[in-house]
Coordinates of C-alpha atoms and ligand atoms in Angstrom, one line a residue:
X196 CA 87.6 81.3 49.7
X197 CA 85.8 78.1 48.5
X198 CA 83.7 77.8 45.2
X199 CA 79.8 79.1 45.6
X200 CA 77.9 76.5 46.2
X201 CA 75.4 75.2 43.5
X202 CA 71.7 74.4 43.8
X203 CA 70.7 70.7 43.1
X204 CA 70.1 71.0 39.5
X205 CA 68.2 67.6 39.0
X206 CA 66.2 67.1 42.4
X207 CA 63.4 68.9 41.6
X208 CA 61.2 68.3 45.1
X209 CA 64.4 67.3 46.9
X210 CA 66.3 64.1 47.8
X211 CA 63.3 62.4 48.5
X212 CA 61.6 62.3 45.9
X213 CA 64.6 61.7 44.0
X214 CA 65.6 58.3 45.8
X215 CA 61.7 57.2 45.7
X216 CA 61.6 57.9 41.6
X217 CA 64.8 56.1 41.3
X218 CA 64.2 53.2 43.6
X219 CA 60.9 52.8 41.4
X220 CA 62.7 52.1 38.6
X221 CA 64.9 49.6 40.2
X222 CA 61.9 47.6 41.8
X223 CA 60.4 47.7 38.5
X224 CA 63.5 45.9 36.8
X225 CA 64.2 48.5 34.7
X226 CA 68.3 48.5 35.0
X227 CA 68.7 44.6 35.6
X228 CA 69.2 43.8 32.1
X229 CA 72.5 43.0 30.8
X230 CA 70.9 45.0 27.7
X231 CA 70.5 48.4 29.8
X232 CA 73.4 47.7 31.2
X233 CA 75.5 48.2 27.7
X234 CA 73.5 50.7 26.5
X235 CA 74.6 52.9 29.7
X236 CA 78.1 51.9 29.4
X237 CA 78.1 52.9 25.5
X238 CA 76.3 56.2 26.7
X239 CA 79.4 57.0 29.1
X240 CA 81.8 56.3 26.6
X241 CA 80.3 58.4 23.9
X242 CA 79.9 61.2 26.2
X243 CA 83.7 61.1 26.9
X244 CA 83.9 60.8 23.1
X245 CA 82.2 63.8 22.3
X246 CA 82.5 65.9 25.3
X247 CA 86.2 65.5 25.4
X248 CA 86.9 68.9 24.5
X249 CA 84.0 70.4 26.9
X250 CA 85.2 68.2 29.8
X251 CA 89.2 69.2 29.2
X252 CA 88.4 72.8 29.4
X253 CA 85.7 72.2 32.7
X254 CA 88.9 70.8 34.0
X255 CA 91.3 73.8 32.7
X256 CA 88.7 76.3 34.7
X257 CA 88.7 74.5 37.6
X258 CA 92.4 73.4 38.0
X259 CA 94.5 74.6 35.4
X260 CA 94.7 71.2 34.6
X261 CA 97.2 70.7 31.1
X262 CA 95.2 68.9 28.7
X263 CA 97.5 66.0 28.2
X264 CA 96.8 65.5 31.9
X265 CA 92.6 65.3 31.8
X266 CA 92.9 63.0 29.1
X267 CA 95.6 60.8 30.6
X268 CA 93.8 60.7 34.5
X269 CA 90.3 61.3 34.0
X270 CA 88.8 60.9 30.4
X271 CA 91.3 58.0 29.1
X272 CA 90.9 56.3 32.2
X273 CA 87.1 56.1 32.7
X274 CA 86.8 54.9 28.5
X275 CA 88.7 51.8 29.5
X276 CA 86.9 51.3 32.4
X277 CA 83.6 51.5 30.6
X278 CA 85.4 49.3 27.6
X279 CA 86.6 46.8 29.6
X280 CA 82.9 46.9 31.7
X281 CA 81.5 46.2 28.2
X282 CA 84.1 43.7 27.1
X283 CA 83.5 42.0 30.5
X284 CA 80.2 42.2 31.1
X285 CA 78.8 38.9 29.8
X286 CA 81.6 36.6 32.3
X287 CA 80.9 39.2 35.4
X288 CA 77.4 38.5 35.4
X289 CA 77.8 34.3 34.8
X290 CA 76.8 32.6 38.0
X291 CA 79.9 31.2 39.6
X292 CA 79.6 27.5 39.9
X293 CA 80.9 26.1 43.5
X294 CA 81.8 22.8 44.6
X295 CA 79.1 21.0 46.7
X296 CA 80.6 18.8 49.6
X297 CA 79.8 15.2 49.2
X298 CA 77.3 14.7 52.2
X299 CA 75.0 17.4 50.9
X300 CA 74.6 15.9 47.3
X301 CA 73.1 15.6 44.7
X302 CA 73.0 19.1 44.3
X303 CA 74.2 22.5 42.6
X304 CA 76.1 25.5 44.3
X305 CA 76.2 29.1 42.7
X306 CA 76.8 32.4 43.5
X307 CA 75.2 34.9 41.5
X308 CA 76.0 38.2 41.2
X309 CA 72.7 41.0 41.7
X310 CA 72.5 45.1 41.5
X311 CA 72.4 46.6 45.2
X312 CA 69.5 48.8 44.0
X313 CA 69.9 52.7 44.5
X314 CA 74.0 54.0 45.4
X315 CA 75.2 57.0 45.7
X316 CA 78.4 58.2 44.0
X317 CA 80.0 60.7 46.4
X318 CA 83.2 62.4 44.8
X319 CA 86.0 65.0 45.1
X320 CA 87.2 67.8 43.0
X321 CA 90.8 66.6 42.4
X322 CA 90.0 64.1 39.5
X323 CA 86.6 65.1 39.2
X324 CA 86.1 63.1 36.4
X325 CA 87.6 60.0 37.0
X326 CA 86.4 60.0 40.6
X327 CA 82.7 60.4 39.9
X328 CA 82.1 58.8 36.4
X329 CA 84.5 55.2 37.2
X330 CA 82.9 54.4 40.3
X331 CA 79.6 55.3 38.1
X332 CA 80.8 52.7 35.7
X333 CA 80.8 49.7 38.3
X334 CA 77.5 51.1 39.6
X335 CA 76.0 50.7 35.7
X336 CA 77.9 47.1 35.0
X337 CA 76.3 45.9 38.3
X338 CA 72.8 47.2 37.1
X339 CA 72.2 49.7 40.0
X340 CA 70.2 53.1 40.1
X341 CA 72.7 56.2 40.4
X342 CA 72.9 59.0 42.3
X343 CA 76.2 61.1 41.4
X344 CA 77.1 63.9 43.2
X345 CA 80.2 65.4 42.1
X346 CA 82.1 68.1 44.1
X347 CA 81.5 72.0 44.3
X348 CA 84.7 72.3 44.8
X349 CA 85.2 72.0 41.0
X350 CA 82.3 73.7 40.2
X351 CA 82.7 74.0 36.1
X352 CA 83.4 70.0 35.6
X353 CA 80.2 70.2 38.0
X354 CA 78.6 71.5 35.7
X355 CA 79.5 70.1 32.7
X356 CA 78.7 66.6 34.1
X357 CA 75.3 67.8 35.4
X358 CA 74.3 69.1 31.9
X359 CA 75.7 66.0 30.0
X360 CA 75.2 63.2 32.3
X361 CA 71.3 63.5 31.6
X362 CA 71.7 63.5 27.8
X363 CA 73.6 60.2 27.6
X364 CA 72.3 58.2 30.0
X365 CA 68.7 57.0 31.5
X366 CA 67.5 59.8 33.4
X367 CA 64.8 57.0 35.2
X368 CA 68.2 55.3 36.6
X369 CA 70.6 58.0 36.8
X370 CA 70.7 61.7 38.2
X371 CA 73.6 64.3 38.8
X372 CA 73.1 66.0 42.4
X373 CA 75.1 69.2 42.1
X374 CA 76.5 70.7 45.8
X375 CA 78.6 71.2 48.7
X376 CA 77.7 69.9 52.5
X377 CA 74.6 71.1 52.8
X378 CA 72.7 69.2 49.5
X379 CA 75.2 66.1 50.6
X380 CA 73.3 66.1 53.9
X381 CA 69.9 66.2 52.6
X382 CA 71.6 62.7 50.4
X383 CA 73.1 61.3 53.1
X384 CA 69.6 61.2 55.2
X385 CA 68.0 59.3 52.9
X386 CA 68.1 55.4 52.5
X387 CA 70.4 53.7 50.0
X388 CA 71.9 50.3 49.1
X389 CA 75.5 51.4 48.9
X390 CA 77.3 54.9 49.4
X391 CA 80.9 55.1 47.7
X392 CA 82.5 58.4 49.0
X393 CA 86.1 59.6 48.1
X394 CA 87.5 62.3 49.7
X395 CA 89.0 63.7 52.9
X396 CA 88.4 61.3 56.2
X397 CA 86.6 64.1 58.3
X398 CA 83.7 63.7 56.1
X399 CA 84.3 59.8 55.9
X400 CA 82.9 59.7 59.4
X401 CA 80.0 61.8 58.3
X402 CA 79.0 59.8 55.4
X403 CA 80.0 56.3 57.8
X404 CA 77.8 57.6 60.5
X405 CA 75.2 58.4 58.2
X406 CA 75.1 55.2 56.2
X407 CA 75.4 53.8 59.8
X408 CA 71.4 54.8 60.4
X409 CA 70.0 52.8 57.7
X410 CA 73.1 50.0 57.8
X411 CA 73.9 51.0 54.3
X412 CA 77.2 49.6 52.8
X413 CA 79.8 51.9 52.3
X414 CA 82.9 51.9 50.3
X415 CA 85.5 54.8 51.8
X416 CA 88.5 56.0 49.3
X417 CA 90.6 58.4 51.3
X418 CA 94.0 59.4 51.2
X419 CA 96.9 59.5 53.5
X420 CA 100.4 60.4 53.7
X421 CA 102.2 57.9 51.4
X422 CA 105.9 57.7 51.4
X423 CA 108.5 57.0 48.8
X424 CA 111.6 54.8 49.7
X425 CA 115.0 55.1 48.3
X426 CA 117.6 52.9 48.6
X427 CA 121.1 53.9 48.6
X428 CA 121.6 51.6 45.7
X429 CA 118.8 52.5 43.8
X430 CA 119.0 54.2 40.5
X431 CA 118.7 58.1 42.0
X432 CA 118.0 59.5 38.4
X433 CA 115.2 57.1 37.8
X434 CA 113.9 57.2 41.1
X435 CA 114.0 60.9 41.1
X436 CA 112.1 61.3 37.7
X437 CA 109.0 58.7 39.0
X438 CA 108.8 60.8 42.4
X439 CA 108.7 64.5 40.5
X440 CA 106.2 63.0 38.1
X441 CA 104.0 61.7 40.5
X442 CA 104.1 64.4 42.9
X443 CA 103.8 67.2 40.5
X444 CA 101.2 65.6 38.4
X445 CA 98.2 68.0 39.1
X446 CA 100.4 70.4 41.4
X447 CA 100.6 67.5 43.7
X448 CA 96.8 66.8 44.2
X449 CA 96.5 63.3 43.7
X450 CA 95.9 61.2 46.3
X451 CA 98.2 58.5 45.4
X452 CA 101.2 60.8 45.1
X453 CA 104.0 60.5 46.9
X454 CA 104.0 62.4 50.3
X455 CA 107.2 62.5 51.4
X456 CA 110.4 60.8 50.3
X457 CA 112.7 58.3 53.0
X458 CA 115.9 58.1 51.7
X459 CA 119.2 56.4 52.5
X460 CA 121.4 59.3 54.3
X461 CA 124.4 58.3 51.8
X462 CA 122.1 59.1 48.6
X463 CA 120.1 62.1 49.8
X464 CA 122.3 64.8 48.0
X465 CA 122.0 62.7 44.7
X466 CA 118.5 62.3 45.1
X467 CA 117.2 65.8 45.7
X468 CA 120.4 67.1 43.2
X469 CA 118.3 64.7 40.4
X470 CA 114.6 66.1 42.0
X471 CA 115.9 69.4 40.7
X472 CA 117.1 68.2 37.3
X473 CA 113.7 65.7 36.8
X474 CA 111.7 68.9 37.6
X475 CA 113.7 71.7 35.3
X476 CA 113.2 69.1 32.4
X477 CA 109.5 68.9 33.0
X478 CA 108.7 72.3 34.0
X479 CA 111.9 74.1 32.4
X480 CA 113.2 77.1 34.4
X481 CA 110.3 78.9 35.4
X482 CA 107.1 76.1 36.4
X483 CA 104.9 79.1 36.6
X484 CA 105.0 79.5 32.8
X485 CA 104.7 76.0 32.0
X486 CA 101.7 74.7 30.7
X487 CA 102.0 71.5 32.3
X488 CA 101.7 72.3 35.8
X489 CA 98.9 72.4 37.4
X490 CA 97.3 75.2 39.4
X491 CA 96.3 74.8 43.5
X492 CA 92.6 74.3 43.3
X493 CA 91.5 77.0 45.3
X494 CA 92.6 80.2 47.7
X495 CA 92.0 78.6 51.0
X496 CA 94.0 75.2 50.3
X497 CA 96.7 77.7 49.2
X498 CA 96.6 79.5 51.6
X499 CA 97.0 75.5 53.8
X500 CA 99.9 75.1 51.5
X501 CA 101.7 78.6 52.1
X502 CA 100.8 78.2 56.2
X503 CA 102.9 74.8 55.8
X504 CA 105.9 76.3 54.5
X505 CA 106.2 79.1 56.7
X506 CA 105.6 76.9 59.8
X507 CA 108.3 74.3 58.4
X508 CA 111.6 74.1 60.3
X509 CA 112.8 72.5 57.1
X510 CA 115.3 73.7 55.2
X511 CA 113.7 74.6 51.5
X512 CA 116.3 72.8 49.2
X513 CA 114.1 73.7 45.8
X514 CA 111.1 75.6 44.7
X515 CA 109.2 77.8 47.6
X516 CA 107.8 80.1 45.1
X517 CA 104.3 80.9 44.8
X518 CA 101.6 83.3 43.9
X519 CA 98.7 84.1 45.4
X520 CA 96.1 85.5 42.7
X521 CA 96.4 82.6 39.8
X522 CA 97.1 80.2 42.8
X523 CA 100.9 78.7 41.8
X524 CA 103.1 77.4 43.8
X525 CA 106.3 76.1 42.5
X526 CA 107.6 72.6 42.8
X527 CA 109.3 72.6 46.3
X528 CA 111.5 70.0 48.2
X529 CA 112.4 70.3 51.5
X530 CA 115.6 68.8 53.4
X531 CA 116.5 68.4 57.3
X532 CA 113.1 67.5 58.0
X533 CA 112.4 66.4 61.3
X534 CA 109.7 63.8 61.9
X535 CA 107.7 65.9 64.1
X536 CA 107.7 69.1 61.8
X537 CA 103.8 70.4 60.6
X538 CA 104.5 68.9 57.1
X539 CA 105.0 65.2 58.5
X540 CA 101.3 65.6 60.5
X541 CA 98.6 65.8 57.8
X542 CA 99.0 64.5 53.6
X543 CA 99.9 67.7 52.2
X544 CA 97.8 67.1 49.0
X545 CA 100.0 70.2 47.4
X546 CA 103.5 70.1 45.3
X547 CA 105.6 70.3 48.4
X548 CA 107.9 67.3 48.9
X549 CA 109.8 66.7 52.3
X550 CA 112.8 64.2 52.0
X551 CA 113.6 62.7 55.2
X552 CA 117.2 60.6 56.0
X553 CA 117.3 57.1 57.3
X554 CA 119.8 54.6 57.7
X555 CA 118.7 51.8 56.1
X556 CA 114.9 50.0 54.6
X557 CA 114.3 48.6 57.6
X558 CA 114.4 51.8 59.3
X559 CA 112.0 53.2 56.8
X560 CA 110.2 50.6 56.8
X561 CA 109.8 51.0 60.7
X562 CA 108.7 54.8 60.4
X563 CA 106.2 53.7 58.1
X564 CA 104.6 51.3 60.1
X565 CA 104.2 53.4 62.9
X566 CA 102.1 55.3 61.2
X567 CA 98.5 55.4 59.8
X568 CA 98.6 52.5 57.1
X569 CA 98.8 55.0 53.6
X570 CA 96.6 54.6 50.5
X571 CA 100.1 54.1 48.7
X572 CA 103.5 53.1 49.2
X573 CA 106.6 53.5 47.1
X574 CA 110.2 51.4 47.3
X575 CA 113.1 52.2 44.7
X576 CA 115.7 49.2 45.1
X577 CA 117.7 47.3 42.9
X578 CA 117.4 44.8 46.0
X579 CA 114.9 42.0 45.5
X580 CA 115.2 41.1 49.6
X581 CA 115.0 44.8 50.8
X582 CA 111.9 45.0 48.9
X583 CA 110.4 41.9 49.9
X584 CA 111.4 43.3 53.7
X585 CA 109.8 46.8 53.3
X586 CA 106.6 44.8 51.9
X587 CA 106.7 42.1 55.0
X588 CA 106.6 45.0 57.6
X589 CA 104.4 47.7 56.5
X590 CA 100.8 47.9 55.2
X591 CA 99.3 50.2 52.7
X592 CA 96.5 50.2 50.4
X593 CA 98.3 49.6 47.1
X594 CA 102.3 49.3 46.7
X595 CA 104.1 50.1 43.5
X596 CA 108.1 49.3 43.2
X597 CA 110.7 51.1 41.5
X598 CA 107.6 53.7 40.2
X599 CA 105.1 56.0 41.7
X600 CA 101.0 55.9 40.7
X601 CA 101.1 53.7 38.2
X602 CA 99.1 50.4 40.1
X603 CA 96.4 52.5 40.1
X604 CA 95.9 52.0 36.1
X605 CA 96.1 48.1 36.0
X606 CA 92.4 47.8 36.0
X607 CA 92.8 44.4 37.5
X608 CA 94.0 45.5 40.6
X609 CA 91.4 46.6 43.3
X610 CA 92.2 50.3 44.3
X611 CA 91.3 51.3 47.9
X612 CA 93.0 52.0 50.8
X613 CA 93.5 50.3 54.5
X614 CA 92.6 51.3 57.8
X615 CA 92.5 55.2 57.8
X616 CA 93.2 55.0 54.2
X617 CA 89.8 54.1 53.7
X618 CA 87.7 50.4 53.3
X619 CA 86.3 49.0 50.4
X620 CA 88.3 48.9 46.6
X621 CA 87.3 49.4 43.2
X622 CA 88.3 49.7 39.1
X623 CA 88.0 46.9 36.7
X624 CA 86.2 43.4 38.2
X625 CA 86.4 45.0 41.9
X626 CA 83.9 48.4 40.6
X627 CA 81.5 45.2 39.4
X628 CA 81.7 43.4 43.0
X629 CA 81.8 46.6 44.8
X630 CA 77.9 47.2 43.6
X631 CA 77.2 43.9 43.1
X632 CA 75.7 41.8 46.2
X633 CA 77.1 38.2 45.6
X634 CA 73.7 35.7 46.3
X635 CA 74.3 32.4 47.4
X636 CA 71.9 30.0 45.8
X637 CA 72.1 25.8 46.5
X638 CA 69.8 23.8 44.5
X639 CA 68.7 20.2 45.5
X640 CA 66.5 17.8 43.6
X641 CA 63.0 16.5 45.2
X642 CA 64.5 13.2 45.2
X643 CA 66.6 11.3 47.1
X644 CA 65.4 12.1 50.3
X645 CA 67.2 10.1 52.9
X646 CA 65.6 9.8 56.1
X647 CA 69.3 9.8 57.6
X648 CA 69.6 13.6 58.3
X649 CA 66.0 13.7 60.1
X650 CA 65.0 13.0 63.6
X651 CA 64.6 10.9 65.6
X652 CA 68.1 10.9 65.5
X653 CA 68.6 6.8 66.4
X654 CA 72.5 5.7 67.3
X655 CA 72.9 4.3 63.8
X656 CA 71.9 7.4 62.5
X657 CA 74.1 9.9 64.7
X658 CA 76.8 7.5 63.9
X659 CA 76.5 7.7 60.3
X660 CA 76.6 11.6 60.5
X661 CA 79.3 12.2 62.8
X662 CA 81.3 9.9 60.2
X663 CA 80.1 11.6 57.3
X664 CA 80.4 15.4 58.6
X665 CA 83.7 14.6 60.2
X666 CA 85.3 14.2 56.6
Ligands
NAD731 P1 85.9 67.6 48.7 O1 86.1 68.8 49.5 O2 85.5 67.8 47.2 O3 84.9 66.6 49.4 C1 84.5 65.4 48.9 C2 83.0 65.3 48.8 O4 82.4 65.4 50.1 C3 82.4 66.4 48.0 O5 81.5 65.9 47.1 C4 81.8 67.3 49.0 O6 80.6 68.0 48.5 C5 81.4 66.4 50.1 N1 81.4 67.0 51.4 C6 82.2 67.9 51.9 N2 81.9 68.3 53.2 C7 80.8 67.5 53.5 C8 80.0 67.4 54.7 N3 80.2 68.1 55.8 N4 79.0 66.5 54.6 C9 78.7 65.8 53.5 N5 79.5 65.9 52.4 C10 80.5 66.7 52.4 O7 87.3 66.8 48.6 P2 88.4 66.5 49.7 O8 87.8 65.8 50.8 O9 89.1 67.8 49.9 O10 89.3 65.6 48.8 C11 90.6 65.4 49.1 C12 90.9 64.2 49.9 O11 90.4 63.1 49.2 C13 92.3 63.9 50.1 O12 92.5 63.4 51.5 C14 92.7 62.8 49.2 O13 93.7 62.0 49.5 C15 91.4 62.1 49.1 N6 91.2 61.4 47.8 C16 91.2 60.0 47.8 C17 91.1 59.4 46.6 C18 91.1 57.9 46.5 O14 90.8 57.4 45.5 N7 91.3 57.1 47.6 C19 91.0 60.1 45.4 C20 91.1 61.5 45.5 C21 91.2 62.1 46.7

């Protein structure tokens, strides 16, 4: 059973008209200023100022998301993208002086940075705040028109953002789409400058194929199924603590977590007897009556979840547990996993955490890269050279050692994915390029003019500029 979905709450006469209003105030110059810019950027940090609380209990509703957690992952983490967009702003927006080569001066070379015009923001209901409002900030720096459609999926942080978004920021530049495929559709037919979609890739190919008919731009943060490596001489407890953490932050629905765990044969007792201590001390006995752990967003990706473990040849080493009507399912890691089992085909997106055996690194290393490149990758090793080998051989869209999640909160590096992880990056700088077309501009002076570089091109001449662009 999926959410109901909502009716477009700010398209009053449909997408169209919408895009047309919007696009108006972009050819009118309203949103180029750094000036508007700032304002907008103060607007979305003091609407996660003073809509914390209304935002952390959209997020309770829709997720059972602990409070700790929607500040630490969505409201936290969009302020300091909008503070360091603010702090920024004046040095992202300088024209970028480049070097001139000697045959074509005197003159000046610069890149300058200029808003795309109208994007839409296309997000998921996992971090439904971060996912909409930091790619919103990037739009804003850049000085773009917004559409932001968040996901019906979780329909009360929906809400909330629908009925805030217009209050702090300019309705002429900026509107909240509310709804599932259907009002995405009516979106995705009409023309914009960039589309930034994050989400599953079956709709990717939608939203490519879309863009595809009016050659828009798009940006494509999916997911993936990203592994964890362990080392035999790695520090098990350590290791152990990262993985649970990352994996069980939001009952597993983050698509960064770690999917499934390689470990050295020798350590894979240790490591799963340490999974289980890591998660008692998080969760204590009974995860159900924790209020840290997250609930499974809905009945049918339950249901998904539950379908895994029953198909699973695995053996389930901890956890299992679950319950249908408030849609827990208990921290569960699974041992003797063979590669071909249903759990190793699709990301799991859901607290269940497979621990496969392997030799060695390199071996792991080799499973990983014959597979779809991930959106993350995780290596715990004291060994500076079987790191450096793991990171040689594979490919993934970010890579963090010796911790799980955590690159994806240094705002200055880009976050996006590779090949079916998705195209495109953003946070910090990167959300400022990402909406942000980069014009090349060369300036020359009237004078000199040197006849050299015209025709008729005499044998002196040629000669002279064969020499000269031979250098
Ligand atoms: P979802 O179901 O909320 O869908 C994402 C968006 O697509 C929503 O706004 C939804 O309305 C829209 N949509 C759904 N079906 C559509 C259709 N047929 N046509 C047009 N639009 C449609 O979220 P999801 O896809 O279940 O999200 C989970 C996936 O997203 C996972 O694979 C996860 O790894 C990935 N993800 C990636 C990132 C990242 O930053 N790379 C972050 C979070 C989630």
């Amino acid at each position: 059973m999926s959410a109901p979905i909502r009716p477009t709450v700010t398209t009053t006469g449909g997408a169209g008209p919408l895009v047309a209003r919007l696009r108006d105030s972009f050819e009118a110059g309203r949103t180029r200023p750094a000036s508007w810019r700032r304002q907008q950027l103060e607007g979305l940090r003091a609407l996660l100022r003073e809509a914390e609380h209304e935002l952390v209990e959209a997020l309770r509703a829709d997720l059972g998301k602990p409070a700790t957690e929607a500040m630490m992952t969505d409201i936290s983490f969009v302020r300091s993208e909008a503070g360091m967009a603010l702090r920024e702003l004046g040095r992202w927006m300088s024209p970028e002086r480049v070097p001139v080569p000697l045959v074509q001066r005197p003159a000046r070379a610069r890149i300058a940075r200029q808003p795309l015009g109208v994007v839409l923001v296309i997000a998921p209901w996992n971090y439904p705040v971060n996912l909409l409002l930091a790619p919103v900030v990037g739009a804003l720096a850049a000085g773009n028109c917004v559409v932001a459609k968040p996901s019906e999926l979780a329909p009360a942080t929906s809400a909330a953002l629908a009925r805030l978004l217009p209050r702090y920021l300019d309705q002429e530049a900026v509107a909240v789409v509310e709804g599932g495929p259907e009002e995405t559709g009516a979106l995705l037919a009409q023309r914009f400058d960039h589309i930034f979609y994050t989400g599953n890739a079956r709709v990717a190919r939608v939203v490519m194929e879309a863009a595809a008919r009016h050659l828009t731009p798009v940006t494509l943060e999916l997911g993936g199924k990203s592994p964890a490596l362990v080392d035999a001489g790695a520090d098990l407890e350590v290791a152990a603590r990262r993985i649970a953490w990352g994996k069980l932050m939001n009952a597993g629905q983050t698509c960064v977590a770690p999917d499934y765990v390689l470990v050295h044969r020798e350590a894979r007792d240790r490591l799963v007897g340490a999974l289980g201590r890591a998660i008692h001390r998080f969760y204590g006995k009974d995860p159900a009556r924790s209020p840290d752990y997250a609930r499974i967003v809905n009945d049918r990706h339950w249901v998904r979840l539950r379908h895994l473990l029953e198909a699973t040849g695995a053996r389930v080493a901890l956890g299992g547990e679950g319950d249908r009507p408030s849609r827990y399912l208990a921290p569960t890691v699974l041992t003797d996993v063979d590669p071909d089992d249903p759990v190793m085909e699709e990301e799991i997106f859901g607290p269940i955490l497979p621990v496969l055996d392997v030799e060695d690194l390199a071996q792991a290393a080799s499973f990983v890269a014959s597979r779809p490149s991930p959106l993350a990758l995780y290596v715990f090793s004291r060994s500076d050279a079987g790191v450096e080998q793991v990171l040689q051989r594979t490919s993934s869209g970010s890579v963090c050692i010796n911790g799980t999640v955590l690159q994806l909160a240094v705002p200055g590096l880009p976050f996006g994915g590779v090949g079916e992880s998705g195209t495109g990056a953003y946070h910090g700088r990167s959300s400022f390029e990402t909406f942000s077309h980069r014009r090349s501009v060369l300036a020359k002076p009237v004078w000199p003019d040197p006849p050299l570089a015209y025709p008729p091109y005499t044998r002196l001449r040629s000669w002279i500029l064969r020499r000269a662009l031979s250098r």
